[in-house]
Amino acid sequence: MSKNIESITTEINQTKLYHIMIPRRCIHYNDSLHLFHNIRKFYQFAPLYKRSHLEENEVASTPSKNKHSQFKNKSKYDSSSSKKKSVITTENVEKVSKFIEFQKQMGSTAQEEPKRSKSSSNDEQKSPDVVLQRLDNLMDAKSPKPSRRNRKHGIKRPEHESNLTKYHTTSEKILENEIKQSIPPNKNDIPKLAHNLDRVLFSPGVHFLQDPRTRIYNFSPFLKKVISYKDFNFDAIEGFTPASKHADLLMNAQKFKKQFYSSTSAMTPILSKFYALLNDYKPLNVNRFGNIPFNGLSYYLPASLVIQPQGEYYDNETKSQKPVYSISSDKSCDSEIILSAMGHCLEVLLTNPEDEFVKYRKDSTGENPQVAPSTYNYASYGDFLMRSQLDCYDERLPGNGTFDLKTRATTNIRYSSKDASKVNNDYQIWKLTGDYESFEKEFKDLIRTGAMLKYLFQARIGQMDGIFIAYHNINSIFGFQYLPLEELDKLYYKGAEEPTIIHTNVDEIDESQLIDNLPTMIGETQFKFSMEIWQTLLKDHILKDLNAEFDNKPTPFRLIVEASKSFKRQVELTVYAVPITTEEIETLQGFSDRFPSDFKSEMPQEQRLKNLARHAEELEQFNEKLINNKNVLSYKVTVQSSTIDDRYYVYSSLPSSKFNDWRIKYNVTKLVKPNNEQLLKSLQMGVNSLSHGLDEKDVKVSTFARSLNKSHSMYEKIGSIRKKSWEAKEKTPVVYHPKYKF
């Protein structure tokens, strides 16, 4: 093993990876494992810092042509940094040898190194990638000695000796790979905004329904009082069709020869996990979103999907039939809350004038409205066909002219969404900023809970221009806001510091150097990364392993993905694939129907609580039985490095200027011994969310939750007082109209 270290050190010197900064604490570590990890970490980014004398002379004599040189970039990894640099020698690396020799004595085996062709050139054998790969292989031989915490709790370190890791790189020239519109929608069938709300589309910022000071209406007073869900005729609108039951979606997947098809609602949870992976995002990284942490329940809940074979298509390349799989949401933890019922009511309200909307009332004496069929956009990338339901259209918007309608309830409703009494609350939004009763509060909560990230992915999958948000408290609407996709990208793909453009000559400035649309460029590229990693995970790993186990018979499975929750290590994804039968899928997806908790029927709150409790209890038993009786497949997905225009970067660092190419390297490791106990714990989080906090006397309700509910109740009372004080000004509604025409 020591010979391996010497040979690696020799290769490092030959590849000129010796000008590397080593932190002082690394040299003083007594634990060889920590030293080894630090060496590996800095070798990973060594191509950033390597400078031979020849290269330095070339750089000194050649003017820079790199686009990135226009910007100030005082990176802590800059080779011009004044920090002390150390030379990595055989003497330093040999400090690790005792640990490796101990591993050898214990019978551990390093991970199998990918075979290389004998005809490989010496340059290839000495390349940085090969050196990093060999270091990866050595690092996989981990110490059998558990940590102090694990020894204390009697936890054994999982055995990784025989885990199989495969190395992947995203496609070249990824900017040229388009997200194609497979089937454009019929725009005549897409609803349009009513009540002159289209003004909001072309005026950034929040628009008050009423001026909070004068109480003059900026839009129709008809929007002020929202219809009760009890009075709305839900039979007059079309329900949601899951991907697994959408015949047209399957037919189109076969037509376009796509192996996977899904809907936006099913895809967004797993795309959120890929966002955390690609950006190494943890809830403590509050600077990412302007000091707003993304730490809501959706961040911690695993993404759970049901993937089923539905048919076949003929592949011209392989001259054989290939199975087609549907990807649907796991609905086992779904329970109808009042917000889901009100969302449909409000969408109809915003897209129908007053004389048309009254037809949707149960007590309407006129002709019932004709049920309008849903309109979809079909987009494709790689082997995926993606379906998006289109809510609204305006021909003046760029692109397809489509956008999504979102109705956002106030925080007091969302934190008590299963409480039917909240329909009569008087919580108000009447100011722009503030900790309560403000649009700022609701906007921050959109980011914190992960809802805004979900909106971003839905708009991108649907090739929409943006999202239209209506803020309400169930019985009143307070205001509206339109967020184009570019603004959403700035929230999630903008660096913490904007680079300063330095020019010696004003004439040098041109359009290509502007970075206004850089966040959208980054966001679209990361979306493609996510789709490629997902496709590789499914085709090259999960389906191959399932085919080997089930004799090449297409098998349905439950896909569960969770992001690591450690704040000390980089984010990695843990993926579970649980084989499942058709009967088990019907049981899994039918829990919400077996234990109804909807608000449309006149169900007493006591019965609703009982149903949710039984739902949680039986689902927990179902999960335990399913996991313990199946051969669960498990994988780890880890990102290694990033290459932007042939320069190496920390993979989670966002580009500071426009780029021509961006690639990332990542690993997929199959775990020989899946942690079924951890899988059950992850699934239990969703089970607990069904009934947790419904009963105010529940001892499990945290002190913080009780305090928050108390604050909301207080502001609901304050809202009632405000409402009475405004009545005098609202006896005769006054609507704003411009005095002068233009």
XYZ file of C-alpha atoms in Angstrom:
742
model
C 0.000 0.000 0.000
C 2.896 2.361 0.791
C 4.158 1.750 -2.738
C 0.809 2.946 -4.020
C 1.214 6.162 -2.046
C 4.724 6.672 -3.424
C 3.528 6.108 -6.970
C 0.644 8.541 -6.475
C 3.029 11.152 -5.085
C 5.289 10.640 -8.096
C 2.342 11.094 -10.451
C 1.296 14.223 -8.588
C 4.746 15.723 -9.058
C 4.821 14.671 -12.715
C 1.446 16.291 -13.354
C 2.670 19.451 -11.590
C 0.039 19.362 -8.851
C 2.484 20.424 -6.182
C 1.718 24.134 -5.696
C -1.251 23.486 -3.405
C -2.295 25.367 -0.288
C -2.522 23.130 2.785
C -4.175 24.584 5.897
C -1.989 24.478 8.974
C -4.484 22.391 10.896
C -4.066 19.647 8.287
C -0.357 19.287 9.072
C -0.989 19.093 12.816
C -3.654 16.361 12.611
C -2.598 13.213 14.416
C -5.472 11.273 12.926
C -4.235 10.010 9.564
C -7.782 9.627 8.253
C -8.449 13.362 8.645
C -5.149 14.136 6.955
C -6.036 11.830 4.102
C -9.421 13.496 3.585
C -7.803 16.937 3.584
C -5.206 15.854 1.053
C -7.970 14.422 -1.144
C -9.986 17.601 -0.826
C -7.154 19.828 -2.017
C -6.080 17.434 -4.751
C -9.625 17.674 -6.105
C -9.197 21.367 -6.811
C -5.506 21.168 -7.622
C -6.017 21.978 -11.325
C -7.095 25.442 -10.161
C -3.749 26.176 -8.595
C -1.096 24.213 -10.488
C 1.459 26.485 -12.082
C 4.657 25.168 -13.567
C 7.492 27.561 -14.384
C 6.735 27.070 -18.054
C 3.046 27.881 -17.562
C 3.888 30.948 -15.500
C 6.143 32.226 -18.279
C 3.416 31.575 -20.836
C 0.833 33.401 -18.739
C 3.177 36.313 -18.212
C 3.892 36.667 -21.917
C 0.368 36.080 -23.202
C -2.500 38.531 -22.610
C -5.562 36.995 -20.965
C -8.421 36.160 -23.259
C -10.643 34.558 -20.666
C -14.032 36.151 -20.188
C -13.771 35.658 -16.470
C -10.799 38.020 -16.275
C -13.159 40.989 -16.668
C -14.329 40.514 -13.134
C -12.743 40.895 -9.774
C -12.416 37.420 -8.331
C -10.585 37.403 -5.029
C -11.135 33.724 -4.422
C -9.484 32.135 -1.436
C -8.197 29.518 -3.878
C -6.525 32.045 -6.160
C -2.942 31.107 -6.982
C -1.942 34.722 -6.383
C -3.156 34.592 -2.795
C -0.739 35.661 -0.104
C -1.530 32.607 2.006
C 1.283 30.222 2.770
C 1.686 27.374 0.270
C 3.135 23.989 1.074
C 4.630 21.310 -1.141
C 3.021 17.891 -0.874
C 5.821 15.350 -0.694
C 6.118 11.648 -0.113
C 7.030 12.382 3.485
C 3.687 14.096 4.110
C 1.637 11.492 2.319
C 3.336 8.599 4.126
C 1.691 9.780 7.330
C -1.378 8.042 5.973
C 0.362 4.714 5.442
C -0.118 3.456 9.013
C -3.857 3.812 8.642
C -3.893 2.038 5.286
C -1.669 -0.780 6.544
C -4.079 -1.238 9.442
C -6.933 -1.477 6.936
C -4.994 -4.106 5.034
C -4.530 -6.168 8.184
C -8.250 -5.952 8.961
C -9.043 -7.466 5.577
C -10.539 -4.332 4.040
C -10.279 -3.964 0.330
C -10.171 -0.715 -1.529
C -12.827 -0.023 -4.063
C -12.295 -1.556 -7.443
C -10.545 0.829 -9.753
C -12.086 1.167 -13.196
C -10.093 -0.802 -15.762
C -7.930 1.176 -18.108
C -6.838 0.176 -21.523
C -3.254 -1.048 -21.843
C -2.895 1.259 -24.760
C -3.534 4.314 -22.598
C -0.871 6.912 -23.100
C 1.463 8.033 -20.347
C -0.225 11.425 -20.404
C -3.584 9.847 -19.627
C -2.098 7.838 -16.769
C -0.613 10.990 -15.303
C -3.679 13.179 -15.794
C -5.239 14.911 -12.765
C -8.461 12.924 -13.247
C -6.623 9.609 -12.909
C -4.773 10.807 -9.822
C -8.018 11.960 -8.214
C -9.673 8.680 -9.086
C -6.880 6.680 -7.463
C -7.142 8.826 -4.363
C -10.901 8.158 -4.365
C -10.226 4.435 -4.433
C -7.867 4.653 -1.468
C -10.294 6.820 0.492
C -12.988 4.163 0.207
C -10.936 1.942 2.554
C -12.366 3.503 5.729
C -11.351 2.724 9.263
C -13.408 0.042 10.998
C -13.019 1.949 14.230
C -16.302 3.797 14.881
C -16.437 7.421 15.959
C -16.702 8.399 19.609
C -20.394 9.185 19.175
C -21.060 5.841 17.481
C -19.146 3.950 20.170
C -21.202 5.708 22.823
C -24.516 4.721 21.232
C -23.352 1.306 20.076
C -23.669 2.189 16.390
C -21.479 0.236 14.003
C -19.950 1.889 10.969
C -21.604 0.522 7.829
C -19.357 -1.653 5.717
C -18.459 -0.059 2.379
C -15.704 -2.369 1.234
C -17.674 -3.965 -1.567
C -19.757 -0.935 -2.555
C -19.517 -0.325 -6.273
C -18.959 3.228 -7.481
C -19.412 4.385 -11.052
C -18.103 7.710 -12.286
C -20.117 9.917 -14.620
C -19.764 13.275 -16.353
C -22.573 15.389 -17.761
C -22.746 15.835 -21.518
C -20.505 18.140 -23.498
C -21.832 21.418 -24.891
C -24.878 21.182 -22.679
C -25.996 24.672 -23.717
C -26.794 23.251 -27.148
C -29.115 20.595 -25.685
C -32.548 22.183 -25.794
C -35.609 21.524 -23.685
C -37.847 20.791 -26.653
C -41.524 21.589 -26.917
C -42.857 18.266 -28.187
C -46.514 19.320 -28.536
C -47.481 23.013 -28.390
C -50.800 23.767 -26.678
C -53.905 25.128 -28.336
C -53.779 28.666 -26.959
C -57.457 29.275 -27.653
C -58.305 26.743 -24.944
C -56.174 28.371 -22.236
C -58.007 30.705 -19.799
C -57.132 34.410 -19.530
C -57.124 36.757 -16.557
C -60.334 38.658 -15.859
C -61.138 41.798 -13.794
C -58.323 43.795 -15.507
C -55.749 41.771 -13.580
C -53.559 41.648 -16.696
C -52.149 45.022 -15.554
C -50.135 43.121 -12.957
C -48.263 41.185 -15.660
C -46.506 44.307 -16.902
C -45.894 46.143 -13.630
C -43.300 44.646 -11.240
C -43.992 44.490 -7.527
C -47.007 43.873 -5.321
C -50.385 45.330 -6.313
C -52.875 45.990 -3.498
C -56.482 45.088 -4.190
C -57.305 48.148 -2.059
C -55.146 51.083 -1.122
C -54.582 50.475 2.631
C -54.825 54.205 3.436
C -57.781 55.460 1.376
C -59.469 52.037 0.837
C -59.924 52.857 -2.866
C -60.098 49.723 -5.009
C -57.414 49.207 -7.650
C -59.381 46.282 -9.093
C -62.975 45.068 -9.084
C -64.603 45.028 -5.605
C -66.089 41.675 -6.617
C -62.712 40.098 -5.761
C -62.857 41.282 -2.153
C -65.183 38.610 -0.801
C -64.188 35.090 -1.816
C -66.832 32.417 -2.279
C -66.994 29.749 0.427
C -65.863 26.280 -0.614
C -69.251 25.052 0.648
C -71.020 27.141 -2.016
C -68.743 26.239 -4.942
C -69.776 23.592 -7.472
C -66.650 21.446 -7.789
C -68.369 19.192 -10.316
C -68.129 22.041 -12.842
C -64.323 21.834 -13.067
C -62.104 19.019 -14.287
C -60.096 17.117 -11.694
C -56.397 16.298 -11.725
C -55.279 13.294 -13.782
C -52.111 11.573 -12.497
C -49.485 10.620 -15.048
C -50.033 6.895 -14.516
C -53.683 7.222 -15.605
C -53.222 9.663 -18.490
C -53.655 7.669 -21.706
C -52.668 10.564 -23.997
C -49.434 11.082 -22.091
C -48.478 7.410 -22.532
C -49.365 7.537 -26.217
C -47.186 10.624 -26.733
C -44.286 9.030 -24.847
C -44.449 6.057 -27.219
C -44.774 8.373 -30.203
C -41.667 10.384 -29.288
C -39.808 7.268 -28.042
C -39.349 8.501 -24.479
C -38.753 5.913 -21.781
C -40.108 8.032 -18.897
C -43.068 10.391 -18.655
C -44.372 12.453 -15.770
C -46.180 15.604 -14.626
C -44.777 18.729 -12.985
C -46.311 17.932 -9.598
C -44.495 14.586 -9.498
C -41.144 15.916 -10.691
C -40.704 19.018 -8.533
C -39.967 17.239 -5.205
C -37.007 15.312 -6.605
C -35.759 18.352 -8.546
C -35.620 20.193 -5.205
C -33.309 17.452 -3.914
C -31.089 17.834 -6.965
C -30.953 21.578 -6.276
C -29.575 20.870 -2.793
C -27.056 18.427 -4.280
C -25.751 20.635 -7.087
C -25.464 23.737 -4.900
C -24.310 21.967 -1.722
C -27.197 23.760 -0.039
C -27.845 23.431 3.679
C -30.390 25.437 5.725
C -27.557 27.372 7.395
C -26.608 28.907 4.024
C -28.985 31.806 4.562
C -26.921 34.152 2.398
C -28.120 32.212 -0.617
C -31.566 33.829 -0.533
C -30.859 37.126 1.179
C -30.732 35.832 4.765
C -33.892 33.742 4.311
C -33.284 30.080 5.223
C -34.887 27.358 3.119
C -35.561 25.131 6.131
C -39.237 24.223 5.886
C -40.603 20.710 6.206
C -40.295 20.107 2.455
C -36.492 20.370 2.717
C -36.318 17.512 5.207
C -39.093 15.303 3.826
C -37.871 12.695 1.327
C -39.133 12.836 -2.251
C -41.212 9.719 -2.870
C -42.399 8.594 -6.309
C -44.071 5.549 -7.833
C -42.543 4.370 -11.131
C -44.490 1.817 -13.179
C -44.021 0.159 -16.590
C -47.011 1.120 -18.746
C -46.194 0.015 -22.277
C -43.446 -0.310 -24.874
C -41.987 1.427 -27.894
C -39.737 0.158 -30.670
C -36.163 1.411 -30.423
C -34.597 1.788 -33.862
C -31.040 1.728 -32.496
C -31.272 -1.534 -30.568
C -33.921 -3.029 -32.896
C -35.942 -4.101 -29.865
C -38.890 -3.141 -27.688
C -38.186 -0.873 -24.718
C -40.492 -0.413 -21.729
C -42.088 2.959 -21.008
C -42.415 4.024 -17.362
C -44.814 6.486 -15.747
C -43.553 8.584 -12.822
C -46.292 9.583 -10.372
C -46.369 11.214 -6.952
C -46.572 8.994 -3.894
C -49.988 10.026 -2.517
C -49.874 7.881 0.620
C -49.382 10.928 2.879
C -51.900 13.154 1.094
C -54.825 14.547 3.040
C -57.162 17.169 1.642
C -56.727 20.445 3.453
C -58.879 23.502 3.102
C -56.220 25.239 0.977
C -56.380 22.623 -1.773
C -60.154 23.062 -1.972
C -59.912 26.868 -2.066
C -57.175 26.855 -4.704
C -59.591 25.596 -7.368
C -62.232 28.161 -6.385
C -59.816 31.074 -6.625
C -58.392 30.018 -9.994
C -61.896 30.021 -11.459
C -62.566 33.396 -9.821
C -59.452 35.029 -11.313
C -60.143 33.814 -14.860
C -63.897 34.443 -15.129
C -65.791 37.760 -15.135
C -68.491 38.226 -12.520
C -71.416 37.219 -14.749
C -69.669 33.938 -15.641
C -68.353 33.093 -12.189
C -71.817 33.115 -10.588
C -72.632 30.050 -12.694
C -70.158 28.061 -10.580
C -72.219 28.584 -7.447
C -74.255 25.653 -6.177
C -77.322 27.867 -5.856
C -77.050 29.129 -9.440
C -80.417 28.965 -11.226
C -78.942 29.517 -14.665
C -77.333 27.089 -17.044
C -74.426 25.133 -15.586
C -71.048 26.003 -17.134
C -69.545 23.478 -19.503
C -66.606 21.596 -17.966
C -63.532 22.880 -19.789
C -60.876 20.242 -20.550
C -57.385 20.809 -19.190
C -54.796 22.198 -21.594
C -51.266 20.809 -21.435
C -47.806 21.646 -22.686
C -45.598 18.658 -23.539
C -41.840 19.199 -23.275
C -38.984 16.726 -23.510
C -35.376 16.465 -22.438
C -33.295 13.328 -22.807
C -35.512 10.295 -22.239
C -38.180 12.269 -20.335
C -41.529 13.553 -21.594
C -42.933 16.176 -19.206
C -46.569 17.287 -18.967
C -47.577 20.693 -17.605
C -51.117 21.921 -17.064
C -51.506 25.485 -18.330
C -53.496 27.876 -16.145
C -53.384 31.167 -18.027
C -52.305 32.891 -21.231
C -51.582 36.409 -22.464
C -50.393 36.907 -26.023
C -48.289 39.951 -25.044
C -45.922 37.917 -22.885
C -42.718 36.568 -24.485
C -42.239 32.938 -25.423
C -45.368 30.813 -25.279
C -47.236 33.577 -23.441
C -48.340 31.135 -20.732
C -47.988 31.506 -16.972
C -49.003 29.684 -13.808
C -51.673 30.803 -11.331
C -50.792 30.414 -7.650
C -53.034 31.297 -4.714
C -51.058 31.829 -1.509
C -52.854 31.788 1.837
C -51.575 33.814 4.785
C -49.255 32.205 7.336
C -51.952 31.853 10.004
C -53.908 29.597 7.616
C -50.993 27.495 6.395
C -49.742 26.643 9.868
C -53.265 25.483 10.790
C -54.388 24.239 7.384
C -56.323 21.268 8.793
C -58.414 23.485 11.094
C -61.824 24.120 9.497
C -62.513 27.067 11.823
C -59.896 29.153 9.995
C -62.314 29.862 7.158
C -63.799 32.686 9.233
C -60.531 34.367 10.245
C -59.957 38.118 9.800
C -56.159 38.175 9.499
C -55.215 41.139 7.280
C -52.384 42.046 4.908
C -52.288 45.824 4.676
C -48.584 46.810 4.428
C -45.551 46.017 2.307
C -43.001 45.201 5.024
C -43.135 43.853 8.548
C -43.017 40.646 10.578
C -46.805 40.253 10.444
C -49.677 41.510 8.256
C -47.303 42.237 5.368
C -46.514 41.005 1.880
C -42.858 40.759 2.897
C -43.749 38.142 5.514
C -45.626 36.025 2.974
C -42.898 36.343 0.333
C -40.198 35.231 2.779
C -42.321 32.282 3.803
C -42.662 31.272 0.162
C -38.881 30.894 0.075
C -38.500 29.368 3.539
C -41.046 26.604 2.946
C -39.690 25.711 -0.505
C -42.907 26.679 -2.300
C -41.110 29.269 -4.434
C -38.538 26.690 -5.556
C -41.415 24.416 -6.549
C -42.989 27.286 -8.541
C -39.664 27.829 -10.318
C -39.401 24.211 -11.463
C -43.039 24.095 -12.549
C -42.587 27.195 -14.696
C -39.377 25.845 -16.254
C -40.835 22.400 -17.004
C -43.945 24.005 -18.510
C -41.870 26.482 -20.564
C -43.896 29.296 -19.016
C -43.029 32.971 -18.726
C -43.618 33.167 -14.959
C -46.098 32.820 -12.103
C -49.021 34.991 -10.996
C -49.589 34.990 -7.209
C -52.795 36.023 -5.424
C -52.405 36.558 -1.656
C -55.517 35.776 0.432
C -56.823 34.606 3.818
C -59.465 32.221 2.341
C -62.358 34.714 2.553
C -60.596 37.870 1.232
C -57.979 38.654 -1.410
C -55.365 41.285 -0.504
C -53.120 41.681 -3.525
C -51.360 40.278 -6.570
C -47.823 39.846 -7.856
C -46.307 38.581 -11.097
C -42.856 36.981 -11.009
C -41.235 36.271 -14.400
C -38.962 33.247 -14.616
C -35.947 35.577 -14.736
C -36.824 36.973 -11.298
C -37.256 33.488 -9.857
C -33.839 32.510 -11.220
C -32.263 35.525 -9.526
C -33.535 34.234 -6.187
C -31.960 30.800 -6.544
C -29.026 31.142 -8.941
C -27.475 34.481 -8.101
C -24.112 34.635 -6.352
C -23.785 36.243 -2.948
C -21.680 39.058 -4.411
C -22.139 40.673 -7.784
C -18.843 40.907 -9.681
C -17.562 44.342 -10.587
C -16.833 44.872 -14.263
C -13.435 46.464 -14.783
C -12.673 48.181 -18.088
C -9.796 50.348 -19.114
C -11.701 51.568 -22.133
C -15.420 52.354 -22.272
C -15.510 51.221 -25.907
C -14.732 47.658 -24.780
C -18.201 47.233 -23.264
C -20.585 45.227 -25.430
C -23.765 43.222 -24.988
C -21.941 39.891 -24.648
C -20.347 41.072 -21.400
C -23.612 41.925 -19.651
C -24.723 39.355 -17.093
C -28.373 40.368 -16.668
C -29.616 36.951 -17.805
C -26.807 34.945 -16.203
C -29.025 33.512 -13.401
C -31.440 32.122 -16.011
C -28.517 30.664 -17.943
C -27.289 28.976 -14.755
C -30.764 27.808 -13.754
C -31.498 26.195 -17.097
C -28.102 24.474 -17.127
C -28.571 23.094 -13.619
C -32.016 21.847 -14.616
C -30.376 19.901 -17.450
C -27.771 18.560 -14.998
C -30.585 17.318 -12.761
C -32.395 15.590 -15.614
C -29.203 13.912 -16.843
C -28.251 12.650 -13.372
C -31.798 11.374 -12.841
C -31.779 9.601 -16.208
C -28.385 8.008 -15.503
C -29.544 6.915 -12.062
C -32.652 5.253 -13.500
C -31.269 3.665 -16.667
C -27.675 2.782 -15.774
C -28.249 1.752 -12.171
C -31.756 1.098 -10.841
C -33.339 -0.484 -13.931
C -30.222 -2.542 -14.646
C -30.182 -3.904 -11.105
C -33.922 -4.596 -11.138
C -33.648 -6.356 -14.508
C -30.856 -8.535 -13.142
C -33.011 -9.491 -10.176
C -36.292 -10.016 -12.050
C -34.970 -11.650 -15.258
C -35.359 -8.527 -17.415
C -39.030 -8.237 -16.562
C -40.073 -4.552 -16.206
C -40.822 -4.067 -12.528
C -42.642 -1.206 -10.767
C -40.843 0.336 -7.824
C -41.089 3.065 -5.244
C -38.316 5.658 -5.613
C -37.358 7.531 -2.436
C -34.716 10.271 -2.443
C -33.416 12.247 0.515
C -30.617 14.782 0.897
C -28.025 14.318 3.622
C -28.676 16.425 6.707
C -25.076 16.772 7.930
C -23.816 20.350 8.163
C -20.147 19.289 8.189
C -19.990 17.339 4.943
C -21.024 18.136 1.402
C -24.592 17.333 0.462
C -25.169 13.912 -1.049
C -28.330 12.135 -2.092
C -29.385 8.778 -0.708
C -31.636 6.941 -3.144
C -33.804 3.909 -2.390
C -35.603 1.735 -4.945
C -38.206 -0.578 -3.396
C -39.787 -3.161 -5.751
C -43.552 -3.060 -5.441
C -46.500 -4.940 -6.939
C -49.546 -3.465 -8.668
C -51.733 -4.439 -5.696
C -49.360 -2.714 -3.289
C -49.428 0.422 -5.452
C -53.224 0.522 -5.274
C -53.064 0.182 -1.493
C -50.363 2.842 -1.218
C -52.138 5.381 -3.422
C -55.557 4.695 -1.905
C -54.903 5.669 1.717
C -56.406 9.153 1.357
C -59.584 7.666 -0.159
C -59.904 5.070 2.594
C -59.525 7.693 5.325
C -61.208 10.863 3.989
C -60.471 14.185 5.642
C -61.903 16.521 3.009
C -63.709 19.770 3.773
C -66.223 19.447 0.954
C -68.335 16.997 2.934
C -69.911 18.001 6.221
C -67.552 15.928 8.349
C -67.231 16.734 12.075
C -63.747 17.748 13.171
C -63.686 14.844 15.647
C -64.249 12.328 12.840
C -61.603 14.037 10.716
C -59.052 13.632 13.529
C -59.929 9.957 13.937
C -59.536 9.305 10.206
C -56.147 11.003 10.091
C -54.952 9.061 13.147
C -56.002 5.736 11.592
C -54.466 6.818 8.274
C -51.113 7.442 9.979
C -51.229 4.207 11.984
C -52.015 1.919 9.051
C -49.578 3.667 6.712
C -46.775 3.184 9.233
C -47.548 -0.542 9.394
C -47.712 -0.755 5.592
C -44.294 0.908 5.208
C -42.671 -1.404 7.747
C -44.094 -4.504 6.093
C -43.136 -3.319 2.610
C -39.539 -2.389 3.477
C -38.799 -5.420 5.633
C -40.121 -7.917 3.069
C -38.389 -6.477 0.007
C -34.873 -6.501 -1.381
C -34.292 -2.747 -1.210
C -31.738 -1.200 -3.577
C -29.808 1.798 -2.270
C -27.428 4.297 -3.867
C -25.411 7.381 -2.967
C -25.088 10.267 -5.427
C -22.181 12.671 -4.862
C -20.860 15.531 -6.997
C -17.067 15.719 -7.284
C -16.032 18.714 -9.375
C -17.109 21.315 -11.892
C -15.473 22.428 -15.137
C -16.467 25.760 -16.656
C -14.862 26.527 -20.007
C -12.048 24.027 -19.270
C -11.272 25.549 -15.876
C -11.838 23.636 -12.639
C -14.022 25.128 -9.892
C -15.596 24.093 -6.630
C -18.702 22.365 -7.981
C -21.133 24.422 -5.884
C -19.673 27.770 -7.019
C -21.862 29.577 -9.522
C -20.314 31.133 -12.650
C -19.648 34.861 -12.389
C -19.863 35.500 -16.132
C -21.372 33.970 -19.227
C -19.898 30.631 -20.239
C -19.739 28.424 -23.317
C -19.608 25.060 -21.582
C -20.185 23.714 -18.081
C -19.745 20.115 -16.968
C -19.834 18.357 -13.619
C -18.411 15.035 -12.477
C -20.435 12.908 -10.104
C -20.430 9.433 -8.582
C -23.220 6.915 -8.119
C -22.361 4.299 -5.499
C -24.444 1.187 -4.993
C -24.638 0.263 -1.306
C -24.411 -3.444 -0.616
C -26.167 -3.089 2.736
C -29.000 -0.513 2.479
C -29.928 1.220 5.714
C -33.565 0.124 5.931
C -33.866 1.583 9.410
C -32.956 5.041 8.105
C -35.388 4.596 5.208
C -38.253 3.874 7.609
C -37.315 6.912 9.707
C -37.435 9.109 6.608
C -40.836 7.766 5.564
C -42.095 8.228 9.108
C -41.627 12.000 8.791
C -44.396 12.102 6.203
C -46.588 9.824 8.312
C -46.162 12.061 11.359
C -47.164 15.138 9.357
C -50.641 13.664 8.832
C -51.852 14.066 12.397
C -49.161 16.031 14.205
C -50.506 19.176 15.862
C -54.167 18.687 14.978
C -55.174 18.474 18.619
C -54.220 21.525 20.676
C -53.854 19.269 23.733
C -51.288 17.092 21.957
C -48.143 17.040 24.110
C -46.029 16.561 20.966
C -46.847 20.085 19.786
C -43.740 22.171 20.371
C -43.617 25.281 22.513
C -42.674 27.268 19.410
C -45.776 26.029 17.546
C -48.025 26.959 20.456
C -46.431 30.401 20.653
C -46.834 30.890 16.891
C -50.506 29.896 17.005
C -51.021 32.312 19.877
C -49.445 35.144 17.863
C -51.616 34.339 14.861
C -54.748 34.319 17.015
C -53.771 37.721 18.372
C -53.341 39.189 14.874
C -56.626 37.640 13.769
C -58.277 39.588 16.589
C -56.407 42.742 15.559
C -57.575 42.124 11.979
C -61.198 42.060 13.129
C -60.699 45.453 14.787
C -59.110 46.884 11.639
C -61.929 45.514 9.514
C -64.531 47.346 11.600
C -62.561 50.593 11.462
C -62.453 50.387 7.647
C -66.186 49.802 7.228
C -67.016 53.513 7.188
C -64.710 54.098 4.208
C -66.048 51.058 2.361
C -69.798 51.688 2.546
C -69.733 52.902 -1.023
C -66.919 51.143 -2.914
C -64.742 53.507 -4.937
C -62.750 52.053 -7.828
C -59.720 53.798 -9.278
C -59.991 54.941 -12.915
C -57.365 57.059 -14.704
C -58.463 60.656 -15.209
C -56.626 61.084 -18.470
C -56.578 58.772 -21.437
C -53.374 58.165 -23.352
